[in-house]
XYZ file of C-alpha atoms in Angstrom:
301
model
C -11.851 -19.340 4.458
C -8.263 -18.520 2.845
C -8.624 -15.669 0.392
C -8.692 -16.316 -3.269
C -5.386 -14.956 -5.104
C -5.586 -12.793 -8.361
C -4.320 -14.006 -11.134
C -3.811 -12.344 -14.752
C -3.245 -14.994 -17.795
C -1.600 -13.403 -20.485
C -1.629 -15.320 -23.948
C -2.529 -14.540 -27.831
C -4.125 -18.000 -27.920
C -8.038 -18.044 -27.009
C -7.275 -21.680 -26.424
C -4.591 -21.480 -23.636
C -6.380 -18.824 -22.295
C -9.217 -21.093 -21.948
C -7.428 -24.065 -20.671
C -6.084 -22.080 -18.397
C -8.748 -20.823 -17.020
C -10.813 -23.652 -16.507
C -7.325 -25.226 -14.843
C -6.877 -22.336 -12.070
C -10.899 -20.888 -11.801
C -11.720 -23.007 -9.409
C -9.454 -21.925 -6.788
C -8.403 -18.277 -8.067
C -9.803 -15.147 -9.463
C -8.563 -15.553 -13.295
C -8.244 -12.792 -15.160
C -7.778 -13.026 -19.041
C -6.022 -10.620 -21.461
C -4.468 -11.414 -25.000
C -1.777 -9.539 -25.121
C 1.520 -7.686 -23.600
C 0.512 -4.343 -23.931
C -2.790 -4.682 -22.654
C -1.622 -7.111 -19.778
C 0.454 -3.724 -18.546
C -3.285 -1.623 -19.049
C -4.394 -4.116 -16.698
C -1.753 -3.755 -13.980
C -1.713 -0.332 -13.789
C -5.483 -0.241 -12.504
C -6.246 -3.736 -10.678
C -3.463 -5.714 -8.262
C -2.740 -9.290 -8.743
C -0.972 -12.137 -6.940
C 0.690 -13.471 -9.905
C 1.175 -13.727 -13.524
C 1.312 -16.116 -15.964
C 2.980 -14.682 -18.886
C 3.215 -16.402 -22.546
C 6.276 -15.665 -24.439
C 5.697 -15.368 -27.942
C 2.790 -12.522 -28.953
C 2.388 -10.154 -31.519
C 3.529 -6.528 -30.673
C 5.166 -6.773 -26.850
C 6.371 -9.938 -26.155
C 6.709 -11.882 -22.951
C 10.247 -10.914 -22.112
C 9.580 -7.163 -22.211
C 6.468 -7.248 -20.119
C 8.872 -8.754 -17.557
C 11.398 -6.493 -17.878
C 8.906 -3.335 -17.375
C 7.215 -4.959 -14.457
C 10.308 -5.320 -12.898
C 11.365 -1.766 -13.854
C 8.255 -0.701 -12.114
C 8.520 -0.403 -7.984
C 4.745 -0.929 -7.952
C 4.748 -4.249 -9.903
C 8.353 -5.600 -9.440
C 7.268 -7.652 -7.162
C 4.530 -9.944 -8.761
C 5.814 -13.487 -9.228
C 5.644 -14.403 -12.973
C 5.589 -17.609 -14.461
C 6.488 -17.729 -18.344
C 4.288 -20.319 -20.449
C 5.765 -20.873 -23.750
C 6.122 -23.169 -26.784
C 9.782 -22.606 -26.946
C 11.443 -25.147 -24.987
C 14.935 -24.304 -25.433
C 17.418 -23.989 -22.170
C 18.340 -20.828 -23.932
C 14.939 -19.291 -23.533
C 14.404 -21.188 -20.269
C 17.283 -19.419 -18.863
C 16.274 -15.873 -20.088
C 13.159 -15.899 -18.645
C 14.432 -16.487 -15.153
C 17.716 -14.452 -15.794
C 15.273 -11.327 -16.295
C 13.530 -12.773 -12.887
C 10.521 -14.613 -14.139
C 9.892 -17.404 -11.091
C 9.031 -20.346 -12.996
C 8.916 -21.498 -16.756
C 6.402 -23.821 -17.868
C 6.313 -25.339 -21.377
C 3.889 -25.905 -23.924
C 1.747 -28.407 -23.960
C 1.089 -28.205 -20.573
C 0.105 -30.663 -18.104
C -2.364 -29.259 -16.021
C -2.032 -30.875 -12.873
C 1.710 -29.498 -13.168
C 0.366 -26.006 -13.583
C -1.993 -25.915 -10.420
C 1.196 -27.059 -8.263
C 3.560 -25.016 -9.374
C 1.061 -21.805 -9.543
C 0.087 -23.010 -5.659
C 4.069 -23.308 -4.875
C 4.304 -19.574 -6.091
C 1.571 -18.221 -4.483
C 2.808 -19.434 -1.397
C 5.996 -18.192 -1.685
C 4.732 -14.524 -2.133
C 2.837 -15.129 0.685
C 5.178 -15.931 3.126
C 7.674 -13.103 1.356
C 4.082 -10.845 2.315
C 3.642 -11.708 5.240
C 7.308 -10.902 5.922
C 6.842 -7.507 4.748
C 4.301 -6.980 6.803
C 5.785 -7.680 9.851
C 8.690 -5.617 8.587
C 6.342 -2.508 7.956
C 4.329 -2.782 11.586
C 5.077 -0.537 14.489
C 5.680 -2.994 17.082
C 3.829 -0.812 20.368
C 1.014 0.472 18.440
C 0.725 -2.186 15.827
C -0.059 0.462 12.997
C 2.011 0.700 10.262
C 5.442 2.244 10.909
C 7.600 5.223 9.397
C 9.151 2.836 6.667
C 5.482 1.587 5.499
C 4.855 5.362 5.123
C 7.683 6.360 3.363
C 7.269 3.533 0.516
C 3.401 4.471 0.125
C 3.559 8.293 0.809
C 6.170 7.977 -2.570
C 4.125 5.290 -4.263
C 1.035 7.323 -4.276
C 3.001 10.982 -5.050
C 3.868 9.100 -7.976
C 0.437 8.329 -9.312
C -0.960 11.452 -8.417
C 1.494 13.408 -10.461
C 0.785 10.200 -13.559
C -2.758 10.992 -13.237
C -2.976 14.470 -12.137
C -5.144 13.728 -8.962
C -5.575 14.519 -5.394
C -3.617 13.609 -2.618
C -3.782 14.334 0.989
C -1.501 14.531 3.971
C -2.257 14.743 7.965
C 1.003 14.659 10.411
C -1.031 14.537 13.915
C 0.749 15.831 17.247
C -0.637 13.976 20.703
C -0.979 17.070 22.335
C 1.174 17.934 25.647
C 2.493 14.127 25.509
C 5.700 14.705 27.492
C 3.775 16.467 30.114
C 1.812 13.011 30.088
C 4.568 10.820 30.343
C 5.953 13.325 33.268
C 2.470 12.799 35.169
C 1.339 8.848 34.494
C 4.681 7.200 33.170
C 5.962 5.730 30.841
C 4.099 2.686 31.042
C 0.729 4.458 30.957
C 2.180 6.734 27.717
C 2.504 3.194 25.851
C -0.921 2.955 26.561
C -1.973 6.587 25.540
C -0.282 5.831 21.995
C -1.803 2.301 21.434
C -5.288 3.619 22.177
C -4.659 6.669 19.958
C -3.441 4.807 17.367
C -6.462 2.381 17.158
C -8.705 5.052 17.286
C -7.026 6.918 14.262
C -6.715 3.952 12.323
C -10.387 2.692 12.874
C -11.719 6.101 11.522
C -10.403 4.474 7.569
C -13.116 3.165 5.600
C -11.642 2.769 2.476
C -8.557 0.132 1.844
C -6.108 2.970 -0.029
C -6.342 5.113 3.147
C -3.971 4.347 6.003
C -2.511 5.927 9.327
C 1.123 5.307 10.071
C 3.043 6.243 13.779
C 5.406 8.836 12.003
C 7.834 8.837 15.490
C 7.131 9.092 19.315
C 3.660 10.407 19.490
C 3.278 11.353 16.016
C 1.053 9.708 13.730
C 0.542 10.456 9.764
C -2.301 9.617 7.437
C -2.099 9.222 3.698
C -5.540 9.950 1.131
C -5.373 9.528 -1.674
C -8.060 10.584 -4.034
C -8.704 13.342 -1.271
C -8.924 17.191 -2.000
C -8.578 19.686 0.555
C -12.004 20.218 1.710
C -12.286 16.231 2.011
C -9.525 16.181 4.161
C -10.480 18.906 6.522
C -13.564 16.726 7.451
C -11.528 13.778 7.441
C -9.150 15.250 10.015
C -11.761 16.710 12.230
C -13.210 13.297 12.389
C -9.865 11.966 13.427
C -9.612 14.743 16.129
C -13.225 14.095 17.464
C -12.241 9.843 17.930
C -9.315 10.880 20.050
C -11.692 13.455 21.931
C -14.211 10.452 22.469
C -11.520 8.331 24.369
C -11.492 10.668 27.380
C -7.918 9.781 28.158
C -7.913 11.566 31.479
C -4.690 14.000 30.976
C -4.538 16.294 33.889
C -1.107 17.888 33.493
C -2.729 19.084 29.864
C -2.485 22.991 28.804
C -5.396 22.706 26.834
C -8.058 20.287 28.140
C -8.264 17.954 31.118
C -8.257 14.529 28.425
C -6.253 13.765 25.554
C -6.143 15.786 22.320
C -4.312 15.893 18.864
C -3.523 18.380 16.991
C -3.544 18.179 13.014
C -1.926 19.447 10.430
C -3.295 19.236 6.170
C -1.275 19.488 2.778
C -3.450 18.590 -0.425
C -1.938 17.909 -3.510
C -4.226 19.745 -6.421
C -3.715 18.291 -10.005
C -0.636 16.583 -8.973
C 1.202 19.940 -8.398
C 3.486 18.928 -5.164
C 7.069 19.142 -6.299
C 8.435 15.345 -4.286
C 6.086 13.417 -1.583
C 8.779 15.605 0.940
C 6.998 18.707 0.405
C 3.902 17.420 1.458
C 4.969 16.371 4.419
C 6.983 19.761 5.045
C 3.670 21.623 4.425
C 1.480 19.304 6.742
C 4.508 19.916 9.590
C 4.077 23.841 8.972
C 0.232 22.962 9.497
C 0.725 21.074 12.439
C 2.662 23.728 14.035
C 0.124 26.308 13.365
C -2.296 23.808 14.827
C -0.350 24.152 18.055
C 0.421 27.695 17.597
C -3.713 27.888 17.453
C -4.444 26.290 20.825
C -3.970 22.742 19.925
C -6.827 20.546 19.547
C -7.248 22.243 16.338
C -7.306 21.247 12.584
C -4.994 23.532 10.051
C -4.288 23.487 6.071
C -2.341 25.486 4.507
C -1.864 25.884 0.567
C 1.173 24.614 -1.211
């Protein structure tokens, strides 16, 4: 059964808003709001697929709800169509100038509506399915440095908004080269897949992820996740790998494969940049290592 896409209706009218609704519930999850400032309250705590965005409202209008979404890396790419009474080329031409998708004009036909809000919503998800495949290690089939990057910064960013937690882990396969040396290369690309799926497996909740940070790195991003919450978190990662009994006889620590892991928790949104993070879950890591390996290490910012 396809999933259902989000959409947010923006528009003073009760009417439209209505109309609307009854015109796209059937097939979507509609969301209703009756203005431009409280359409961007919206965005900032739920995701959507697209938005369809009247012009003319009291306070912010149509036009700069656009522009801020598009200002916003987080929201600049939700496909907007504008809905409006004005039916000039002039306005027409605004719209999609400031990168609205579509324009529809009232009255509105609502047969045209549902195709045009289907055509969108199929662009976006080829264009997401695109990005995917863009942001997807291609041996382990986690996601890849670049994903990490983008989300690591994403979620500094809200943390320091909101003054929340955030965690880092930067994981080390322990004595990997020694592996490769011993089994080959072929049987490494095996080592990491396994590894992988066992790290990413251990993520119940949809805002945490695990990433392959290079060669037989891996990185994990939690957000929402203090210090303390992360040390268990991590220990459960390190316990998964233990569980695979990847037979690793040319190990200096244990006859299987282990990881070593490394913790940096953002407190009240006090990291300086997403890089320091990662600088002080490397410095754990190392310590990890420095430890014995197969070992779990945070260290204060």
């Amino acid at each position: 059964m396809p999933k259902r896409a989000k959409i947010l209706i923006v528009d003073d009218d009760p009417l439209n808003r209505l109309v609307l609704e009854k015109t796209l519930g059937t097939e979507h999850d509609v969301f209703l709001v009756e203005s431009g400032e409280k359409a961007l309250t919206f965005i900032k705590s739920n995701q959507v697929d697209l938005i369809i965005l009247d012009v003319v409202m009291p306070g912010i209008d149509g036009y700069e709800v656009l522009v801020q979404l598009k200002e916003n890396p987080i929201t600049q790419s939700i496909p907007i169509v504008f809905i409006s009474a004005n039916n000039s080329h002039t306005d027409e031409a605004k719209g999609l100038e400031l990168g609205a998708m579509d324009y529809i004009t009232k009255p509105f036909n609502a047969s045209i509506v549902k195709v045009r809000v289907r055509n969108q919503l199929l662009i976006k998800q080829k264009n997401d399915l695109l990005e995917m495949l863009a942001s997807i290690d291609g041996l382990t089939e986690i996601p890849n440095r670049r994903y990490l990057d983008e989300n690591l910064s994403r979620e500094w960013r809200r943390s320091k908004r909101n003054g929340s937690c955030l965690s880092v882990l930067l994981m080390d396969i322990d004595h990997f080269k020694r592996y490769n040396d011993c089994y080959g290369h072929r049987a490494g690309d095996e080592c990491l897949k396994q590894v992988a799926q066992a790290l990413a497996a251990q993520c119940e909740r949809s805002t945490d992820f695990i990433a392959r940070y290079g060669g037989e790195e891996f990185a994990a991003v939690l957000p929402d996740v203090n210090k303390q919450q992360a040390l268990a978190f991590a220990q459960k990662l390190r316990k998964a790998v233990n569980s695979l009994n990847i037979e690793h006889k040319a190990s200096l620590n244990a006859d299987h494969i282990t990881i070593s892991i490394g913790i940096a928790s953002m407190e009240n949104g006090n990291a300086s940049a997403e890089q320091a993070l990662l600088e002080q879950a490397d410095l754990g890591l190392y310590a990890a290592k420095d430890s014995g390996r197969d070992q779990v290490v945070a260290l204060n910012l």
